[in-house]
Amino acid sequence: MPKDPVCGMNVDKDKAIKKKIGDRTYYFCSQSCANVYEQPEHELKAMKRRVAITLMGVVAVAGLRVLALFGLVAVLMTTTLIGGLSVYSLALFIVSTPVVWIAGWSIIHGAYNSLRNRAINMDVLISAGVVAGWAYGAANAFMPGLGGEGYLEIAVGILAFVLLGKYIEESIRRRSAASIRKLLELQPTIARILKKGKEVEVPIDEVQENDVLIIKPGEKIPTDGVVLAGYSSVDEKIITGESIPVEKNVGSEVIGATVNKTGLLRIKATKVGEETALAQIVHLVEEAQASSAPVQKFADRVVGKFVPIVFSVAAVSFAYWHIVSGFSAAFFVLLAVLLIACPCALGIATPTAILAGVGKGAEYGILLRSGEYVEKARKLKTVVFDKTGTLTKGEPAVTDIVVYNGYTQKDALKLAAIAEKGSEHPLAEAILKAARQGESKIPDAESFEAIPGHGVRCAYKNKRILLGNRRLMQDEKVPIEQFEEDLNRLEGQGKTVMILAVNSEPAGVVAAMDTPKENAVEAIGKLKSMGLEVAMLTGDNERTAKTIAKQLDIDRVMANVLPWEKVNAIKKLQSEGKTVAMVGDGINDAPALAQADIGIAIGSGTDIAKETGGIVLIKDDLRDVALGVELSMKTMTKINSNLFWAFI
Ligand code: ADP
Ligand code: MG
């Protein structure tokens, strides 16, 4: 069943009011909720008006009461008009009626909608109390002697209290939501594009993908792009929360709305309008703030059960006191139960905490994608990191070349480079980089095949070249026993070793080493201090993986995992009864991220839309993993304490 994003009520798809906003359809229980969503400012003003009306009502009835106390209206009280109606009662009736029916209409209408949708919410309780109080007080005014003295005042007072509470809640909510919207206003409105060699200024809306933009020092970058020319440092604080400027040179990604500090940059726009990182962030945060955690469903269920119970208790109390003390006293008890039982805070305990948590995260470039993940973080046991590109920089460099069977190092490297020329693997890049230092041109292979998780195979001038790990050599029946010793030695140093074979004959081994990211040790230490188990997942061999794990102080290693088996590795941990978070780059690791209870996509930069993670980290800083988990846990603690106090 879809949920009304305003009042949070589950609504019937057929009966609901549908509104298509952007590319999504929203369902509302009533026109008034739809109005709130579409024109929030308007609604806040209306709420303010309602509060003002009830407060004036309170002042008026209190004033009448004070006058009565001083005996000043004694004359009026005894002056009766038609029947038993005194001028004093009439004045009360005249003041309270519009307050209840005009200012209170939003709540009465809310109660009506709730009943129509066969759900019982807080509005029902409040309306029942206020309307019954008003009705009984009014009846008493016209027929004194019923004993309904003071009920009109109670109705007005309670309503003022409830409406004021709602208004305060809404303005708090509005303020945190608005702070996210404000981000969009930080985007520059004008961009300078290079058109046929000339610089022209255009409104930001007219910038298109692949346009070339010029950004002077001190200016904001108009949209997401890559640097074509220039060198500068860019302040990305608005997106990532990081106050130290980031160096940018040719090929670097830049994010719209960040500030170009020192140099002149020429960039190519890669994303515009709704596609930009900033727009995506705002969209995501809003969505997450509107989403409800499972704990919210729990709160909703409690309210759903709670209201009927309150009604029953009220009815039983009424019946009892009716017998003992008569109708008037019994009615007072009835109202007391209805109104006092209203745990108005219950409904907002969860959303306000999520709102705050998600908003805070966004300030640091940590996007919590839904309340669901916030809740899962509490049960988190294990954090799994992908090795290459996540724990390490993903930029291995060739460190050793060992040769056999008469090959020279130069030949071996050249053959390896020929084989890797068609591959996009980071290891391939390392080999090509090393080979290009000696060789100006690396010839193309005649045919090429990448074998994921194993290596590469190619044909070149009647040679069949293989480059890859033990698994590949085993599959291709290349004997490798003779250099196990070399392999073990290099792997023991944390290097990834690739074996080169030409026509099924070993020619050498090439070792490459990747360096851990700067903050890896600190980040892992933090997670462990939070009582979490940290594991590493890699396609690399056991020995290399263990060496690196030891450097980083990681407890558990899952090595030799083929790319498509990473999902199973996560499943295996889950089958041990653990709640698992997986940290990966969101592109290669998407399936594993999706399988994990909490997928954490790291270093997304401007590519936020693609991620499948429950938590998206914009910066490429491993410490944000701990920060994100911590933030989720804190938010959850806040939710629980809010719920607790709401119940109390
Ligand atoms: P990771 O989990 O570290 O990203 P992969 O699954 O991509 O690793 O690869 C696992 C292993 O397969 C590598 O450590 C390497 O031994 C071998 N391998 C994969 N692709 C290549 C390649 N293009 N060249 C050489 N070896 C490769
Ligand atoms: Mg990888």
PDB file of C-alpha atoms and ligand atoms in Angstrom, residues 386 388 566 585 588-589, ligand 2:
ATOM      1  CA  ASP A 386      36.641  -4.977  -1.300  1.00  0.00           C
ATOM      2  CA  THR A 388      41.374  -3.383  -4.940  1.00  0.00           C
ATOM      3  CA  LYS A 566      31.492 -12.048  -4.238  1.00  0.00           C
ATOM      4  CA  ASP A 585      33.224   1.102  -5.436  1.00  0.00           C
ATOM      5  CA  ASN A 588      32.246  -3.554 -10.102  1.00  0.00           C
ATOM      6  CA  ASP A 589      30.886  -4.421  -6.717  1.00  0.00           C
TER       7      ASP A 589
HETATM    8 MG    MG B   2      37.937  -5.199  -8.090  1.00  0.00          MG
END
